[in-house]
mmCIF file of C-alpha atoms and ligand atoms in Angstrom:
data_model
loop_
_atom_site.group_PDB
_atom_site.id
_atom_site.type_symbol
_atom_site.label_atom_id
_atom_site.label_comp_id
_atom_site.label_asym_id
_atom_site.label_seq_id
_atom_site.Cartn_x
_atom_site.Cartn_y
_atom_site.Cartn_z
ATOM 1 C CA MET A 65 109.943 83.639 91.233
ATOM 2 C CA THR A 66 109.769 84.421 94.938
ATOM 3 C CA PRO A 67 110.255 88.132 95.491
ATOM 4 C CA SER A 68 112.996 88.989 97.977
ATOM 5 C CA ILE A 69 112.245 92.696 97.572
ATOM 6 C CA ALA A 70 109.053 94.463 98.648
ATOM 7 C CA ILE A 71 107.905 98.009 98.185
ATOM 8 C CA ILE A 72 105.353 99.408 100.612
ATOM 9 C CA GLY A 73 103.586 102.286 98.915
ATOM 10 C CA GLY A 74 102.235 105.169 100.962
ATOM 11 C CA THR A 75 100.059 108.193 100.252
ATOM 12 C CA GLY A 76 100.410 109.041 96.563
ATOM 13 C CA LEU A 77 101.652 105.543 95.692
ATOM 14 C CA THR A 78 98.745 103.122 96.066
ATOM 15 C CA ALA A 79 99.719 101.374 92.826
ATOM 16 C CA LEU A 80 103.015 100.897 91.064
ATOM 17 C CA ASP A 81 102.375 101.131 87.343
ATOM 18 C CA THR A 82 106.034 100.372 86.576
ATOM 19 C CA LEU A 83 105.584 96.860 88.008
ATOM 20 C CA LYS A 84 104.843 94.115 85.448
ATOM 21 C CA ILE A 85 102.232 92.304 87.500
ATOM 22 C CA THR A 86 102.189 88.522 87.566
ATOM 23 C CA TYR A 87 99.544 88.014 90.234
ATOM 24 C CA ARG A 88 97.706 89.398 93.251
ATOM 25 C CA GLU A 89 97.586 87.462 96.471
ATOM 26 C CA THR A 90 95.188 88.013 99.361
ATOM 27 C CA LEU A 91 96.985 86.792 102.471
ATOM 28 C CA SER A 92 95.777 86.304 105.992
ATOM 29 C CA THR A 93 98.087 86.333 108.984
ATOM 30 C CA PRO A 94 97.873 85.508 112.701
ATOM 31 C CA TYR A 95 97.552 89.297 113.168
ATOM 32 C CA GLY A 96 94.651 89.796 110.789
ATOM 33 C CA GLU A 97 94.375 91.122 107.272
ATOM 34 C CA PRO A 98 97.117 93.144 105.594
ATOM 35 C CA SER A 99 96.142 96.566 104.214
ATOM 36 C CA SER A 100 95.858 95.233 100.673
ATOM 37 C CA PRO A 101 96.549 92.185 98.547
ATOM 38 C CA VAL A 102 100.236 91.655 97.852
ATOM 39 C CA ILE A 103 100.914 92.353 94.194
ATOM 40 C CA ARG A 104 103.715 90.269 92.763
ATOM 41 C CA GLY A 105 105.522 91.238 89.622
ATOM 42 C CA GLU A 106 108.744 92.221 87.972
ATOM 43 C CA LEU A 107 110.614 95.495 88.145
ATOM 44 C CA GLY A 108 114.031 96.071 86.615
ATOM 45 C CA GLY A 109 114.448 92.354 86.009
ATOM 46 C CA ARG A 110 113.805 91.465 89.661
ATOM 47 C CA ALA A 111 110.857 89.814 91.334
ATOM 48 C CA VAL A 112 109.184 92.453 93.497
ATOM 49 C CA ALA A 113 106.173 92.468 95.822
ATOM 50 C CA PHE A 114 104.076 95.601 96.302
ATOM 51 C CA LEU A 115 101.731 96.388 99.159
ATOM 52 C CA ALA A 116 99.561 99.527 99.463
ATOM 53 C CA ARG A 117 99.936 100.630 103.089
ATOM 54 C CA HIS A 118 96.698 102.628 103.234
ATOM 55 C CA GLY A 119 94.734 100.071 101.217
ATOM 56 C CA PRO A 120 94.131 99.899 97.457
ATOM 57 C CA ARG A 121 91.712 102.834 97.631
ATOM 58 C CA HIS A 122 93.614 104.778 100.296
ATOM 59 C CA THR A 123 90.995 104.331 103.004
ATOM 60 C CA LEU A 124 93.092 103.324 106.048
ATOM 61 C CA PRO A 125 94.361 106.191 108.221
ATOM 62 C CA PRO A 126 97.860 105.772 109.720
ATOM 63 C CA HIS A 127 96.714 104.706 113.209
ATOM 64 C CA LYS A 128 94.370 102.031 111.757
ATOM 65 C CA ILE A 129 96.942 100.325 109.548
ATOM 66 C CA ASN A 130 97.657 96.736 110.527
ATOM 67 C CA TYR A 131 101.425 97.111 110.437
ATOM 68 C CA ARG A 132 101.972 93.675 111.949
ATOM 69 C CA ALA A 133 99.883 91.915 109.305
ATOM 70 C CA ASN A 134 101.617 93.856 106.525
ATOM 71 C CA LEU A 135 105.140 92.977 107.631
ATOM 72 C CA TRP A 136 104.206 89.415 108.535
ATOM 73 C CA ALA A 137 102.659 88.803 105.109
ATOM 74 C CA LEU A 138 105.750 90.073 103.312
ATOM 75 C CA HIS A 139 108.040 88.026 105.527
ATOM 76 C CA ARG A 140 105.908 84.923 104.984
ATOM 77 C CA ILE A 141 106.233 85.049 101.207
ATOM 78 C CA GLY A 142 110.014 85.230 101.497
ATOM 79 C CA VAL A 143 110.730 88.956 101.307
ATOM 80 C CA LYS A 144 114.093 89.995 102.786
ATOM 81 C CA GLN A 145 114.332 93.688 101.830
ATOM 82 C CA VAL A 146 111.611 96.291 102.241
ATOM 83 C CA ILE A 147 111.620 99.743 100.685
ATOM 84 C CA ALA A 148 109.062 101.875 102.514
ATOM 85 C CA VAL A 149 107.810 104.840 100.523
ATOM 86 C CA ALA A 150 106.145 107.562 102.568
ATOM 87 C CA ALA A 151 104.968 111.147 102.315
ATOM 88 C CA VAL A 152 106.368 113.531 104.928
ATOM 89 C CA GLY A 153 106.327 117.144 105.999
ATOM 90 C CA GLY A 154 109.625 119.004 105.835
ATOM 91 C CA ILE A 155 110.931 120.421 109.129
ATOM 92 C CA ARG A 156 114.547 121.257 108.254
ATOM 93 C CA GLY A 157 114.999 124.280 106.017
ATOM 94 C CA ASP A 158 116.314 122.295 103.054
ATOM 95 C CA MET A 159 113.394 119.831 103.174
ATOM 96 C CA ALA A 160 111.373 121.578 100.489
ATOM 97 C CA PRO A 161 108.340 120.020 98.820
ATOM 98 C CA GLY A 162 109.390 117.535 96.121
ATOM 99 C CA VAL A 163 112.675 116.597 97.804
ATOM 100 C CA LEU A 164 113.401 112.889 98.463
ATOM 101 C CA ALA A 165 114.869 111.956 101.843
ATOM 102 C CA PHE A 166 116.485 108.763 103.113
ATOM 103 C CA PRO A 167 116.314 108.884 106.909
ATOM 104 C CA ASP A 168 119.015 107.223 108.984
ATOM 105 C CA GLN A 169 117.386 107.821 112.365
ATOM 106 C CA LEU A 170 113.905 108.223 113.802
ATOM 107 C CA VAL A 171 112.055 109.430 116.884
ATOM 108 C CA ASP A 172 108.775 107.705 117.684
ATOM 109 C CA TYR A 173 105.879 109.894 118.918
ATOM 110 C CA THR A 174 103.152 107.370 118.082
ATOM 111 C CA TRP A 175 101.026 105.663 120.741
ATOM 112 C CA GLY A 176 98.395 102.936 121.032
ATOM 113 C CA ARG A 177 99.555 100.967 118.000
ATOM 114 C CA HIS A 178 100.424 97.265 118.057
ATOM 115 C CA CYS A 179 104.164 97.777 118.033
ATOM 116 C CA THR A 180 105.681 94.318 118.534
ATOM 117 C CA PHE A 181 105.411 90.660 117.581
ATOM 118 C CA PHE A 182 106.895 89.759 120.946
ATOM 119 C CA GLU A 183 104.036 90.109 123.412
ATOM 120 C CA ASP A 184 101.997 86.923 123.782
ATOM 121 C CA ASN A 185 102.955 83.353 124.723
ATOM 122 C CA LEU A 186 106.595 84.279 125.209
ATOM 123 C CA SER A 187 109.152 81.857 126.536
ATOM 124 C CA HIS A 188 111.279 84.910 127.346
ATOM 125 C CA VAL A 189 111.018 88.686 126.942
ATOM 126 C CA THR A 190 112.712 89.916 123.751
ATOM 127 C CA HIS A 191 114.267 93.338 123.107
ATOM 128 C CA VAL A 192 115.609 93.806 119.576
ATOM 129 C CA ASP A 193 118.494 96.186 118.971
ATOM 130 C CA PHE A 194 117.276 99.330 117.220
ATOM 131 C CA THR A 195 120.336 101.589 117.500
ATOM 132 C CA GLU A 196 120.324 101.968 113.713
ATOM 133 C CA PRO A 197 116.648 101.699 112.770
ATOM 134 C CA TYR A 198 117.228 101.476 109.004
ATOM 135 C CA CYS A 199 119.225 98.966 106.954
ATOM 136 C CA GLY A 200 122.477 100.697 106.006
ATOM 137 C CA GLU A 201 123.094 98.613 102.909
ATOM 138 C CA LEU A 202 119.634 99.149 101.436
ATOM 139 C CA ARG A 203 119.774 102.902 102.227
ATOM 140 C CA GLU A 204 123.130 103.058 100.456
ATOM 141 C CA ARG A 205 121.658 101.507 97.300
ATOM 142 C CA LEU A 206 118.770 103.975 97.290
ATOM 143 C CA ILE A 207 121.202 106.858 97.737
ATOM 144 C CA GLN A 208 123.430 105.550 94.926
ATOM 145 C CA ALA A 209 120.437 105.404 92.598
ATOM 146 C CA ALA A 210 119.347 108.928 93.560
ATOM 147 C CA ARG A 211 122.874 110.238 92.902
ATOM 148 C CA ALA A 212 123.077 108.474 89.539
ATOM 149 C CA LEU A 213 119.779 110.070 88.539
ATOM 150 C CA ASN A 214 120.776 113.488 89.866
ATOM 151 C CA LEU A 215 117.665 113.665 92.003
ATOM 152 C CA ASP A 216 117.282 116.360 94.635
ATOM 153 C CA ALA A 217 117.712 114.090 97.663
ATOM 154 C CA ARG A 218 118.804 114.333 101.314
ATOM 155 C CA GLU A 219 121.032 111.491 102.383
ATOM 156 C CA SER A 220 120.990 111.845 106.148
ATOM 157 C CA CYS A 221 118.072 112.920 108.289
ATOM 158 C CA THR A 222 115.908 112.023 111.258
ATOM 159 C CA TYR A 223 112.288 111.013 110.787
ATOM 160 C CA ALA A 224 109.661 111.948 113.379
ATOM 161 C CA ALA A 225 106.836 109.392 113.523
ATOM 162 C CA ALA A 226 103.710 111.352 114.482
ATOM 163 C CA GLN A 227 100.413 109.812 115.544
ATOM 164 C CA GLY A 228 98.094 111.564 113.103
ATOM 165 C CA PRO A 229 95.751 111.460 111.387
ATOM 166 C CA ARG A 230 95.636 115.201 112.038
ATOM 167 C CA LEU A 231 98.664 117.237 111.066
ATOM 168 C CA GLU A 232 100.842 118.659 113.839
ATOM 169 C CA THR A 233 100.606 121.966 115.661
ATOM 170 C CA ALA A 234 103.373 124.507 115.123
ATOM 171 C CA ALA A 235 104.529 123.885 118.712
ATOM 172 C CA GLU A 236 104.717 120.131 118.132
ATOM 173 C CA ILE A 237 106.904 120.752 115.109
ATOM 174 C CA ARG A 238 109.150 123.088 117.150
ATOM 175 C CA ARG A 239 109.470 120.351 119.739
ATOM 176 C CA MET A 240 110.351 117.764 117.083
ATOM 177 C CA GLU A 241 112.930 120.176 115.715
ATOM 178 C CA ARG A 242 114.474 120.558 119.189
ATOM 179 C CA ASP A 243 114.530 116.771 119.365
ATOM 180 C CA GLY A 244 116.654 116.705 116.209
ATOM 181 C CA CYS A 245 113.970 115.686 113.702
ATOM 182 C CA ASP A 246 114.171 116.854 110.083
ATOM 183 C CA ILE A 247 111.037 115.348 108.523
ATOM 184 C CA VAL A 248 107.691 114.218 109.931
ATOM 185 C CA GLY A 249 105.351 111.462 108.804
ATOM 186 C CA MET A 250 102.699 109.221 110.341
ATOM 187 C CA THR A 251 103.527 105.680 109.230
ATOM 188 C CA GLY A 252 107.226 105.105 109.864
ATOM 189 C CA MET A 253 106.534 103.470 113.235
ATOM 190 C CA PRO A 254 105.943 100.787 114.278
ATOM 191 C CA GLU A 255 106.641 99.665 110.710
ATOM 192 C CA ALA A 256 110.434 99.998 110.984
ATOM 193 C CA ALA A 257 110.581 98.257 114.375
ATOM 194 C CA LEU A 258 108.372 95.373 113.254
ATOM 195 C CA ALA A 259 110.607 94.885 110.216
ATOM 196 C CA ARG A 260 113.590 94.672 112.561
ATOM 197 C CA GLU A 261 111.814 92.133 114.750
ATOM 198 C CA LEU A 262 111.399 89.939 111.661
ATOM 199 C CA ASP A 263 115.033 90.561 110.702
ATOM 200 C CA LEU A 264 113.990 92.241 107.469
ATOM 201 C CA CYS A 265 116.288 94.766 105.851
ATOM 202 C CA TYR A 266 114.159 97.935 105.856
ATOM 203 C CA ALA A 267 114.848 101.426 104.499
ATOM 204 C CA ALA A 268 112.596 104.401 103.877
ATOM 205 C CA CYS A 269 112.277 106.647 100.868
ATOM 206 C CA ALA A 270 110.416 109.741 102.015
ATOM 207 C CA VAL A 271 108.896 112.348 99.731
ATOM 208 C CA VAL A 272 108.438 115.834 101.134
ATOM 209 C CA ALA A 273 104.843 116.831 100.421
ATOM 210 C CA ASN A 274 104.688 120.145 102.319
ATOM 211 C CA ARG A 275 106.537 122.354 104.753
ATOM 212 C CA ALA A 276 105.699 121.150 108.277
ATOM 213 C CA ALA A 277 103.197 123.092 110.403
ATOM 214 C CA GLY A 278 104.335 126.598 111.305
ATOM 215 C CA LYS A 279 107.272 126.565 108.895
ATOM 216 C CA VAL A 280 105.456 128.827 106.456
ATOM 217 C CA PRO A 281 102.504 131.115 107.173
ATOM 218 C CA GLY A 282 99.005 129.707 106.799
ATOM 219 C CA ALA A 283 97.368 126.317 106.878
ATOM 220 C CA ILE A 284 98.581 123.148 105.174
ATOM 221 C CA THR A 285 96.054 122.016 102.579
ATOM 222 C CA MET A 286 95.406 118.551 101.190
ATOM 223 C CA ALA A 287 95.420 120.099 97.722
ATOM 224 C CA GLU A 288 99.014 121.257 98.260
ATOM 225 C CA ILE A 289 100.056 117.845 99.587
ATOM 226 C CA GLU A 290 98.432 116.018 96.684
ATOM 227 C CA ARG A 291 99.939 118.359 94.102
ATOM 228 C CA ASN A 292 103.465 117.927 95.447
ATOM 229 C CA LEU A 293 103.069 114.184 95.769
ATOM 230 C CA ILE A 294 102.170 113.721 92.110
ATOM 231 C CA GLU A 295 105.549 115.129 91.147
ATOM 232 C CA GLY A 296 107.399 113.489 94.050
ATOM 233 C CA MET A 297 106.037 110.007 93.417
ATOM 234 C CA GLY A 298 107.059 110.311 89.770
ATOM 235 C CA LYS A 299 110.626 110.719 91.057
ATOM 236 C CA VAL A 300 110.184 107.752 93.398
ATOM 237 C CA LYS A 301 109.142 105.495 90.519
ATOM 238 C CA THR A 302 112.201 106.551 88.541
ATOM 239 C CA LEU A 303 114.346 105.928 91.605
ATOM 240 C CA LEU A 304 112.888 102.479 92.225
ATOM 241 C CA ALA A 305 113.442 101.409 88.619
ATOM 242 C CA ARG A 306 117.102 102.358 89.037
ATOM 243 C CA ALA A 307 117.606 101.088 92.587
ATOM 244 C CA VAL A 308 115.924 97.681 92.428
ATOM 245 C CA PRO A 309 118.444 96.136 89.989
ATOM 246 C CA LEU A 310 121.229 97.369 92.310
ATOM 247 C CA LEU A 311 119.933 95.326 95.213
ATOM 248 C CA GLY A 312 122.026 92.272 95.806
ATOM 249 C CA GLU A 313 121.059 89.465 98.058
ATOM 250 C CA VAL A 314 121.811 91.670 101.045
ATOM 251 C CA ALA A 315 122.337 90.333 104.501
ATOM 252 C CA SER A 316 119.308 90.461 106.701
ATOM 253 C CA ARG A 317 119.911 94.069 107.766
HETATM 254 N N1 HPA B 1151 103.040 115.814 108.993
HETATM 255 C C1 HPA B 1151 102.880 114.479 109.147
HETATM 256 N N2 HPA B 1151 102.742 113.649 108.135
HETATM 257 C C2 HPA B 1151 102.776 114.153 106.895
HETATM 258 C C3 HPA B 1151 102.929 115.529 106.656
HETATM 259 C C4 HPA B 1151 103.065 116.400 107.772
HETATM 260 O O1 HPA B 1151 103.209 117.623 107.636
HETATM 261 N N3 HPA B 1151 102.892 115.707 105.312
HETATM 262 C C5 HPA B 1151 102.731 114.472 104.758
HETATM 263 N N4 HPA B 1151 102.662 113.530 105.711
#
């Protein structure tokens, strides 16, 4: 079966043990190697592809990820819908560690990443519409599943895509807050824009791993992030098992 659904796993989700694996595929693309082999399998009765964004052993930092190769590979095997799982810091007061969030907007603070498929050998310059950066229909299904499971989830929020790999300063977080951002992560862009360029339906499921810099006294530790992600990713797996069967053959976005 050709999977029309893909899950991109982020920090804390380098493997999806709920997926009944059929095979692993190492793909090459005109943009280079994807972060990891594409794992094909079955989840909730549907064919699903899984890709580990930071590599199978979590060795690729956010600015080194080959986002173009990842999205291209998924598109090439016939994927139409992409659920992007990502760890984030919570900026808004109700974005406590462990909460799931389904952003409906984003602000891009990243730089120096390959951010488009439309740059070489063009017959004309292309600007895709990005007014609504996430696929409304796919977001709605994720939200429905979260409601049905009674998960502590935020249904509307703005994602700040930070450059990383360092965490932000307190002043950077204040600036993001003034810009209207509610959560901050490092991998949401250019991933979302590249998905749009390929006409893929793309939605994010963010897991709050920590309060963003300056929101609570003291430093943010990796131990804290990892601890919160263990619990958070457990919720994500439950959510995915519920959401995937709800996904129809949605329109391209
Ligand atoms: N900032 C950026 N990315 C993150 C954070 C954060 O605080 N936590 C997890 N990913």
